[in-house]
Amino acid sequence: MRFGFRLAVPFLALLSAPIAAFAETVRWDDQVSTFSLDNGMDVVVIEDHRAPVVVHMMWYRAGSADEKPGVSGVAHFLEHLLFKATDNMEAGEFSRTVAANGGSDNAFTSYDYTAYFQRVASDRLELMMQMEADRMVNLRLSEADILTEREVIIEERNQRTENDPGALFNEQANAAMYMNHRYGVPIIGWRHEMETLDLQDAQDYYEQFYAPNNAILIVAGDVTPEDVKDMAERHYGPLEANLDLPERLRPQEPDHKAARRLVYEDPRVAQPYVSRAYLAPERDNGDQKTAAALMLAAELLGDGQTAFMTQRLQFEDKSAVYATAYYRGTSLDDTRFTTIVVPVPGVSLSEAEANMDRVLQEFLEEPIDTAHLDRIKRNMRAQEIFAKDNVQGLANRYGRALTTGLTIKDVLDWPDVVDSVNEDDIKTALRDVLQERTSVTGWLTSDAEAAK
């Protein structure tokens, strides 16, 4: 149930919001246009008229990292509950209607956002807006809904986490990395807190975050900005903004002063490995070069057969069956740069860790293979071009960016920022990140003694 009186809020200036907010439509390139409704909802339109299909996505600037302490998993729980009854629909009617109209729908929750989407024929877009606007403000939950769906998410945790030693290991390592930030709490929630989630917990989260001025509508496909604006104003425009929406501030990490280590032992582990994660900066509005350098460093180190770690540890030393590095920079707050080495039989995790350290140092000391770097950049350019063929992928890209503090301009500038990064940028960024005091080293093994 929706409580409280809401008023429209004025739109924001170009670079002071996660999206350029304008009363009038702004066209950024041949595909992307933006505008805002008077109640604060931001709208992105991505045109592609090659097929009569449209993707309708509603993104909320709220994820698991925005939860209050003690109710971990409530963001994901509410995602499930949004498919229950509203003032105008029965439980399950939303998805049944989408399917009856030849479409598909789903939703997902992350640390920084929750998103709901439908893929339908373009002439069904207005119906999607009508239903999505309804469940944004008119959700009707019962105690029976809570009991049923709580069992569903607990079983989901059983399948995805409790039955997977690698997932349990990653959960523990993540908690060790983030000593104060909510990124250290699993998105699905800690089991003991999930078991106590109740109607009021879900209602409180819904009341606080599900409002037009905390939402981004992205429509991609066979549409025009004019038609989307007309429909959006008709269905989303009347919804009142939440004037009590808090500033999006999370508890931040203190200065990390000591490296952390863990050994996770589980008899179900078939392939032991060692991982190390370092606290790393994320992509920031107007300042993406460090993130681009770290992304290229991860590609050079660990992506594919020609990667530095692969060449040294798999092909030269023959001490690893797999080695990689990865970095995901699209987050609202500090993220991680991670390396993983899976040793061959007979090589202990202690030896694998030493080999990993050695190879990282060699990468910093030796010249970067410029041909390899250029090839990575060309591949990324090609991927940017190919991505224009996938409107759902584009909608996801813009949604993830805009809900984590980036702007349309940041997304469009990203390929050029990546192109501008050179060897010095990569090594400087990597040296700054590879600090022992900010690291968490983990061993996943079935036998802790043998791993030594």
Coordinates of C-alpha atoms in Angstrom, one line a residue:
M1 CA 0.0 0.0 0.0
R2 CA 1.2 3.5 -0.9
F3 CA 1.3 6.0 2.0
G4 CA 2.0 9.7 2.1
F5 CA 1.3 12.8 0.0
R6 CA 3.6 13.4 -2.9
L7 CA 4.4 16.5 -5.0
A8 CA 6.2 16.9 -8.2
V9 CA 9.8 18.0 -8.0
P10 CA 11.6 20.2 -10.5
F11 CA 14.0 18.7 -13.1
L12 CA 17.7 18.9 -12.5
A13 CA 20.5 20.6 -14.4
L14 CA 22.6 18.8 -17.1
L15 CA 25.6 17.5 -15.1
S16 CA 24.3 17.6 -11.6
A17 CA 22.2 14.5 -12.1
P18 CA 22.9 10.9 -13.2
I19 CA 21.2 11.7 -16.5
A20 CA 20.9 15.0 -18.4
A21 CA 17.4 16.1 -17.2
F22 CA 15.5 18.4 -19.6
A23 CA 11.9 19.4 -19.9
E24 CA 12.4 19.3 -23.7
T25 CA 13.8 16.3 -25.6
V26 CA 17.6 16.3 -26.1
R27 CA 19.1 14.2 -28.9
W28 CA 22.6 12.9 -28.1
D29 CA 23.3 11.0 -31.3
D30 CA 21.4 9.2 -34.1
Q31 CA 20.0 6.7 -31.5
V32 CA 19.8 8.2 -28.1
S33 CA 17.4 10.9 -26.8
T34 CA 16.5 12.0 -23.3
F35 CA 13.9 14.0 -21.4
S36 CA 12.4 14.3 -17.9
L37 CA 8.9 14.4 -16.6
D38 CA 7.8 17.1 -14.2
N39 CA 7.7 14.6 -11.3
G40 CA 11.5 13.9 -11.7
M41 CA 11.4 10.7 -13.7
D42 CA 14.2 10.5 -16.3
V43 CA 13.6 8.9 -19.7
V44 CA 16.0 7.6 -22.3
V45 CA 14.9 6.6 -25.7
I46 CA 17.1 4.4 -28.0
E47 CA 15.7 4.2 -31.5
D48 CA 16.1 1.2 -33.8
H49 CA 13.4 0.9 -36.4
R50 CA 14.6 -2.3 -38.1
A51 CA 12.1 -4.5 -36.4
P52 CA 8.7 -3.7 -34.8
V53 CA 9.9 -4.7 -31.3
V54 CA 10.5 -2.6 -28.2
V55 CA 12.2 -3.1 -24.8
H56 CA 10.7 -1.3 -21.9
M57 CA 12.9 -1.0 -18.8
M58 CA 12.2 0.6 -15.5
W59 CA 15.4 1.2 -13.4
Y60 CA 15.3 2.3 -9.8
R61 CA 18.3 4.0 -8.2
A62 CA 18.2 1.5 -5.3
G63 CA 19.7 -1.9 -4.8
S64 CA 20.9 -4.1 -2.0
A65 CA 23.6 -1.6 -0.9
D66 CA 20.8 0.9 -0.1
E67 CA 19.2 -1.4 2.4
K68 CA 19.1 -0.6 6.1
P69 CA 21.2 -2.9 8.3
G70 CA 19.4 -6.0 9.5
V71 CA 17.2 -6.5 6.5
S72 CA 19.7 -7.8 3.9
G73 CA 18.0 -9.2 0.9
V74 CA 14.9 -7.0 1.1
A75 CA 15.7 -5.3 -2.3
H76 CA 15.7 -8.6 -4.1
F77 CA 12.7 -9.8 -2.0
L78 CA 10.7 -6.8 -3.1
E79 CA 11.7 -7.5 -6.7
H80 CA 9.9 -10.8 -6.4
L81 CA 6.9 -9.2 -4.7
L82 CA 6.4 -6.7 -7.4
F83 CA 4.8 -9.5 -9.5
K84 CA 2.1 -9.8 -6.9
A85 CA -1.3 -8.0 -6.8
T86 CA -1.9 -4.3 -7.3
D87 CA -5.0 -2.2 -7.1
N88 CA -5.7 -3.1 -10.7
M89 CA -4.1 -6.5 -11.3
E90 CA -4.2 -9.9 -9.7
A91 CA -1.0 -11.7 -8.5
G92 CA 0.8 -12.9 -11.6
E93 CA -1.4 -11.0 -14.0
F94 CA 1.5 -8.7 -15.1
S95 CA 3.6 -11.5 -16.6
R96 CA 0.5 -13.4 -17.9
T97 CA -0.5 -10.2 -19.8
V98 CA 3.0 -9.8 -21.2
A99 CA 3.0 -13.4 -22.4
A100 CA -0.5 -13.1 -23.8
N101 CA 0.7 -10.2 -25.9
G102 CA 3.6 -12.3 -27.3
G103 CA 6.3 -10.8 -25.1
S104 CA 8.6 -11.7 -22.3
D105 CA 9.5 -10.0 -19.0
N106 CA 11.8 -10.4 -16.0
A107 CA 13.6 -8.4 -13.4
F108 CA 17.0 -8.3 -11.6
T109 CA 18.6 -6.7 -8.5
S110 CA 22.2 -5.6 -8.0
Y111 CA 24.1 -3.6 -5.4
D112 CA 23.2 -0.3 -7.0
Y113 CA 19.9 -0.8 -8.8
T114 CA 16.8 -2.8 -9.4
A115 CA 15.4 -3.2 -12.9
Y116 CA 12.2 -4.5 -14.5
F117 CA 11.9 -5.1 -18.2
Q118 CA 9.6 -6.3 -20.9
R119 CA 10.3 -7.2 -24.6
V120 CA 7.2 -6.8 -26.7
A121 CA 5.8 -5.7 -30.1
S122 CA 6.2 -2.0 -30.3
D123 CA 2.4 -1.5 -30.5
R124 CA 2.1 -3.0 -27.0
L125 CA 4.4 -0.4 -25.4
E126 CA 1.6 1.7 -23.9
L127 CA 0.2 -1.4 -22.2
M128 CA 3.6 -2.0 -20.6
M129 CA 3.7 1.6 -19.3
Q130 CA 0.2 1.3 -17.9
M131 CA 1.1 -1.8 -15.9
E132 CA 4.5 -0.7 -14.8
A133 CA 3.1 2.6 -13.6
D134 CA 0.4 0.7 -11.7
R135 CA 2.9 -1.5 -9.7
M136 CA 5.2 1.5 -9.0
V137 CA 2.5 3.0 -6.7
N138 CA -0.3 0.5 -6.2
L139 CA 1.3 -2.7 -4.9
R140 CA -0.9 -4.6 -2.5
L141 CA 0.9 -7.2 -0.4
S142 CA -0.5 -9.7 2.1
E143 CA 1.0 -11.8 4.8
A144 CA 0.4 -14.8 2.6
D145 CA 2.5 -13.2 -0.2
I146 CA 5.4 -12.7 2.3
L147 CA 5.4 -16.2 3.6
T148 CA 5.2 -17.8 0.1
E149 CA 7.8 -15.6 -1.6
R150 CA 10.2 -15.6 1.4
E151 CA 10.4 -19.4 0.9
V152 CA 11.1 -18.8 -2.8
I153 CA 14.1 -16.5 -2.1
I154 CA 15.5 -18.8 0.6
E155 CA 15.4 -21.7 -1.8
E156 CA 17.1 -19.5 -4.4
R157 CA 19.9 -18.9 -1.9
N158 CA 20.1 -22.7 -1.3
Q159 CA 20.5 -23.3 -5.0
R160 CA 22.8 -20.5 -6.0
T161 CA 24.9 -20.1 -2.8
E162 CA 24.6 -22.8 -0.2
N163 CA 25.1 -25.6 -2.8
D164 CA 28.1 -23.9 -4.4
P165 CA 31.3 -23.8 -2.4
G166 CA 32.7 -21.2 -4.9
A167 CA 29.7 -18.9 -4.2
L168 CA 30.2 -19.3 -0.5
F169 CA 33.9 -18.6 -0.8
N170 CA 33.2 -15.5 -2.8
E171 CA 30.6 -14.3 -0.3
Q172 CA 33.2 -14.6 2.5
A173 CA 35.9 -12.9 0.5
N174 CA 33.6 -10.1 -0.4
A175 CA 32.6 -9.6 3.3
A176 CA 36.4 -9.4 4.1
M177 CA 37.0 -6.8 1.4
Y178 CA 34.3 -4.4 2.5
M179 CA 34.7 -3.7 6.2
N180 CA 32.0 -1.0 6.4
H181 CA 30.4 -0.6 3.0
R182 CA 27.2 -2.5 2.1
Y183 CA 28.9 -4.1 -0.9
G184 CA 30.2 -6.6 1.7
V185 CA 26.6 -7.9 2.2
P186 CA 25.4 -10.4 -0.4
I187 CA 22.7 -9.1 -2.7
I188 CA 20.4 -12.0 -2.0
G189 CA 21.0 -11.4 1.7
W190 CA 22.4 -13.3 4.7
R191 CA 20.2 -16.3 5.4
H192 CA 19.5 -15.5 9.0
E193 CA 18.2 -12.1 8.0
M194 CA 16.2 -13.4 5.0
E195 CA 14.3 -15.8 7.3
T196 CA 12.9 -12.8 9.3
L197 CA 12.0 -10.5 6.4
D198 CA 8.4 -9.4 6.9
L199 CA 5.7 -7.3 5.3
Q200 CA 6.8 -4.1 7.0
D201 CA 10.4 -4.5 5.8
A202 CA 9.2 -4.9 2.2
Q203 CA 6.7 -2.0 2.5
D204 CA 9.3 0.3 4.0
Y205 CA 11.8 -0.3 1.1
Y206 CA 9.0 0.1 -1.4
E207 CA 7.7 3.3 0.1
Q208 CA 11.2 4.8 0.3
F209 CA 12.6 4.0 -3.1
Y210 CA 9.8 3.2 -5.6
A211 CA 8.9 6.6 -6.9
P212 CA 9.2 8.4 -10.2
N213 CA 11.9 10.8 -9.0
N214 CA 14.1 7.7 -8.2
A215 CA 13.4 6.0 -11.5
I216 CA 14.9 5.9 -15.0
L217 CA 12.7 4.7 -17.8
I218 CA 14.6 3.3 -20.8
V219 CA 12.7 2.5 -24.0
A220 CA 14.7 0.9 -26.8
G221 CA 13.5 -0.2 -30.2
D222 CA 11.0 0.8 -32.8
V223 CA 9.8 4.0 -31.2
T224 CA 10.2 7.7 -31.5
P225 CA 11.0 10.1 -28.6
E226 CA 7.8 12.0 -29.4
D227 CA 5.6 8.9 -29.0
V228 CA 7.4 7.8 -25.8
K229 CA 7.1 11.2 -24.3
D230 CA 3.4 11.3 -25.0
M231 CA 2.8 7.9 -23.5
A232 CA 5.1 8.5 -20.5
E233 CA 3.4 11.7 -19.6
R234 CA 0.1 10.0 -19.8
H235 CA 1.0 7.0 -17.6
Y236 CA 3.9 8.0 -15.5
G237 CA 3.4 11.8 -15.4
P238 CA 0.5 11.7 -12.9
L239 CA 2.5 9.8 -10.3
E240 CA 3.7 12.0 -7.4
A241 CA 7.3 12.3 -6.5
N242 CA 8.6 11.2 -3.1
L243 CA 9.8 14.4 -1.5
D244 CA 11.3 12.4 1.4
L245 CA 13.7 10.5 -0.8
P246 CA 17.0 10.7 1.0
E247 CA 20.3 11.7 -0.6
R248 CA 22.0 8.6 -1.8
L249 CA 24.9 8.3 0.7
R250 CA 26.2 4.9 1.9
P251 CA 28.6 4.1 4.7
Q252 CA 32.1 4.4 3.1
E253 CA 35.2 2.3 3.7
P254 CA 37.7 3.4 6.2
D255 CA 41.4 3.5 5.2
H256 CA 42.5 -0.1 4.8
K257 CA 45.6 -0.6 6.9
A258 CA 46.2 -4.4 6.7
A259 CA 45.9 -7.2 4.2
R260 CA 43.3 -9.8 4.9
R261 CA 43.4 -13.5 4.2
L262 CA 41.0 -16.4 4.3
V263 CA 41.0 -20.2 3.6
Y264 CA 37.7 -21.7 2.7
E265 CA 37.7 -25.4 3.1
D266 CA 34.8 -27.5 1.6
P267 CA 34.9 -31.2 0.7
R268 CA 32.8 -30.5 -2.4
V269 CA 35.6 -28.4 -4.0
A270 CA 36.8 -30.3 -7.1
Q271 CA 39.3 -27.6 -8.3
P272 CA 41.1 -25.5 -5.7
Y273 CA 42.3 -22.0 -6.6
V274 CA 43.7 -18.8 -5.2
S275 CA 42.2 -15.4 -5.7
R276 CA 43.2 -11.9 -4.7
A277 CA 41.0 -8.8 -4.8
Y278 CA 42.2 -5.2 -4.4
L279 CA 40.0 -2.2 -3.6
A280 CA 39.9 -0.1 -6.8
P281 CA 38.2 3.1 -8.0
E282 CA 35.1 2.9 -10.1
R283 CA 34.1 4.9 -13.2
D284 CA 33.2 8.4 -12.2
N285 CA 31.2 11.1 -13.9
G286 CA 33.6 13.1 -16.1
D287 CA 36.6 11.1 -14.8
Q288 CA 36.8 7.7 -16.4
K289 CA 40.4 7.4 -17.4
T290 CA 41.6 5.5 -14.4
A291 CA 38.8 3.0 -14.8
A292 CA 39.6 2.6 -18.5
A293 CA 43.2 1.9 -17.6
L294 CA 42.3 -0.7 -15.1
M295 CA 39.9 -2.4 -17.5
L296 CA 42.7 -2.6 -20.1
A297 CA 45.1 -3.9 -17.5
A298 CA 42.6 -6.7 -16.7
E299 CA 42.2 -7.5 -20.4
L300 CA 46.0 -7.6 -21.0
L301 CA 46.6 -9.7 -17.9
G302 CA 43.8 -12.2 -18.1
D303 CA 41.6 -12.2 -21.2
G304 CA 42.2 -15.1 -23.6
Q305 CA 45.0 -17.2 -24.8
T306 CA 47.3 -14.3 -25.5
A307 CA 46.9 -12.7 -22.1
F308 CA 50.0 -12.1 -20.0
M309 CA 49.0 -14.3 -17.1
T310 CA 47.9 -17.1 -19.4
Q311 CA 51.1 -17.0 -21.4
R312 CA 53.4 -17.1 -18.3
L313 CA 51.5 -19.5 -16.1
Q314 CA 49.8 -21.8 -18.4
F315 CA 52.1 -22.0 -21.4
E316 CA 55.5 -21.2 -20.1
D317 CA 55.5 -22.4 -16.5
K318 CA 52.8 -24.9 -17.0
S319 CA 51.9 -24.3 -13.4
A320 CA 48.3 -23.3 -13.9
V321 CA 45.3 -24.7 -15.8
Y322 CA 43.7 -21.3 -15.7
A323 CA 44.7 -17.7 -14.8
T324 CA 42.7 -14.5 -15.2
A325 CA 42.1 -10.9 -14.1
Y326 CA 39.0 -8.9 -14.1
Y327 CA 37.7 -5.5 -13.2
R328 CA 34.1 -4.2 -13.3
G329 CA 34.2 -0.4 -13.0
T330 CA 30.4 0.4 -13.3
S331 CA 29.5 0.8 -9.7
L332 CA 28.4 3.7 -7.5
D333 CA 31.3 3.3 -5.0
D334 CA 34.7 1.7 -4.9
T335 CA 34.9 -1.7 -6.7
R336 CA 37.5 -4.4 -7.0
F337 CA 40.4 -5.5 -9.2
T338 CA 40.8 -9.3 -9.0
T339 CA 43.2 -12.0 -10.1
I340 CA 42.7 -15.7 -10.0
V341 CA 45.1 -18.7 -10.5
V342 CA 43.9 -22.3 -10.7
P343 CA 47.0 -24.5 -10.3
V344 CA 47.7 -27.8 -12.0
P345 CA 47.7 -30.9 -9.9
G346 CA 50.8 -31.1 -7.8
V347 CA 51.2 -27.3 -7.5
S348 CA 50.1 -26.1 -4.1
L349 CA 48.0 -23.0 -3.5
S350 CA 51.0 -21.4 -1.7
E351 CA 53.1 -21.9 -4.9
A352 CA 50.2 -20.7 -7.1
E353 CA 50.0 -17.5 -5.0
A354 CA 53.7 -16.9 -5.3
N355 CA 53.5 -17.4 -9.0
M356 CA 50.7 -15.0 -9.3
D357 CA 52.7 -12.3 -7.4
R358 CA 55.7 -12.9 -9.6
V359 CA 53.7 -12.5 -12.8
L360 CA 52.0 -9.3 -11.7
Q361 CA 55.4 -7.8 -10.9
E362 CA 56.8 -8.9 -14.3
F363 CA 53.9 -7.2 -16.0
L364 CA 54.6 -3.9 -14.2
E365 CA 58.3 -4.1 -15.0
E366 CA 58.2 -5.3 -18.7
P367 CA 57.1 -3.2 -21.7
I368 CA 53.4 -3.8 -22.6
D369 CA 52.9 -5.6 -26.0
T370 CA 51.6 -2.6 -28.0
A371 CA 50.2 -4.9 -30.7
H372 CA 48.2 -6.7 -28.1
L373 CA 47.0 -3.5 -26.5
D374 CA 46.0 -2.1 -30.0
R375 CA 44.1 -5.3 -30.8
I376 CA 42.2 -5.1 -27.5
K377 CA 41.2 -1.5 -28.3
R378 CA 40.1 -2.4 -31.8
N379 CA 38.0 -5.3 -30.5
M380 CA 36.3 -3.0 -28.0
R381 CA 35.6 -0.5 -30.8
A382 CA 34.1 -3.3 -32.9
Q383 CA 32.0 -4.4 -29.9
E384 CA 30.7 -0.8 -29.5
I385 CA 29.5 -1.0 -33.1
F386 CA 28.0 -4.4 -32.9
A387 CA 26.2 -3.4 -29.7
K388 CA 24.1 -1.0 -31.7
D389 CA 22.3 -4.1 -33.1
N390 CA 21.2 -5.2 -29.6
V391 CA 18.7 -2.7 -28.2
Q392 CA 18.2 -4.7 -25.0
G393 CA 22.0 -4.7 -24.5
L394 CA 22.1 -0.9 -25.0
A395 CA 19.2 -0.4 -22.6
N396 CA 21.2 -2.4 -20.0
R397 CA 24.3 -0.4 -20.6
Y398 CA 22.7 2.9 -20.2
G399 CA 20.6 1.7 -17.2
R400 CA 23.7 0.4 -15.3
A401 CA 25.6 3.6 -16.0
L402 CA 22.9 6.1 -15.1
T403 CA 22.0 4.3 -11.9
T404 CA 25.6 4.4 -10.8
G405 CA 26.3 8.1 -11.2
L406 CA 27.4 8.3 -14.8
T407 CA 25.8 10.4 -17.5
I408 CA 24.7 9.9 -21.1
K409 CA 27.9 11.8 -22.1
D410 CA 30.0 9.5 -20.0
V411 CA 28.6 6.5 -21.9
L412 CA 29.1 8.1 -25.2
D413 CA 32.7 9.3 -24.3
W414 CA 33.8 5.9 -23.0
P415 CA 35.2 4.5 -26.3
D416 CA 37.3 7.6 -26.8
V417 CA 38.5 7.5 -23.2
V418 CA 39.6 3.9 -23.7
D419 CA 41.4 4.8 -26.9
S420 CA 43.3 7.6 -25.1
V421 CA 44.9 5.3 -22.5
N422 CA 48.5 4.5 -23.0
E423 CA 51.1 2.2 -21.3
D424 CA 52.0 4.7 -18.6
D425 CA 48.3 5.2 -17.7
I426 CA 47.8 1.4 -17.4
K427 CA 50.9 0.9 -15.2
T428 CA 50.3 3.9 -13.0
A429 CA 46.7 2.9 -12.4
L430 CA 47.7 -0.7 -11.7
R431 CA 50.5 0.2 -9.3
D432 CA 48.1 2.5 -7.4
V433 CA 45.7 -0.4 -7.0
L434 CA 48.0 -3.3 -6.2
Q435 CA 48.6 -2.3 -2.6
E436 CA 48.9 -5.2 -0.2
R437 CA 47.1 -3.3 2.6
T438 CA 43.9 -3.0 0.5
S439 CA 43.9 -6.7 -0.6
V440 CA 42.0 -9.8 0.3
T441 CA 43.7 -13.1 -0.6
G442 CA 41.6 -16.3 -0.5
W443 CA 42.2 -20.0 -0.9
L444 CA 39.4 -22.2 -2.0
T445 CA 40.3 -25.8 -1.2
S446 CA 39.0 -29.2 -0.1
D447 CA 42.0 -29.8 2.2
A448 CA 43.5 -26.8 3.9
E449 CA 46.7 -28.7 4.9
A450 CA 47.3 -30.1 1.5
A451 CA 46.9 -26.6 0.0
K452 CA 50.0 -25.4 1.9

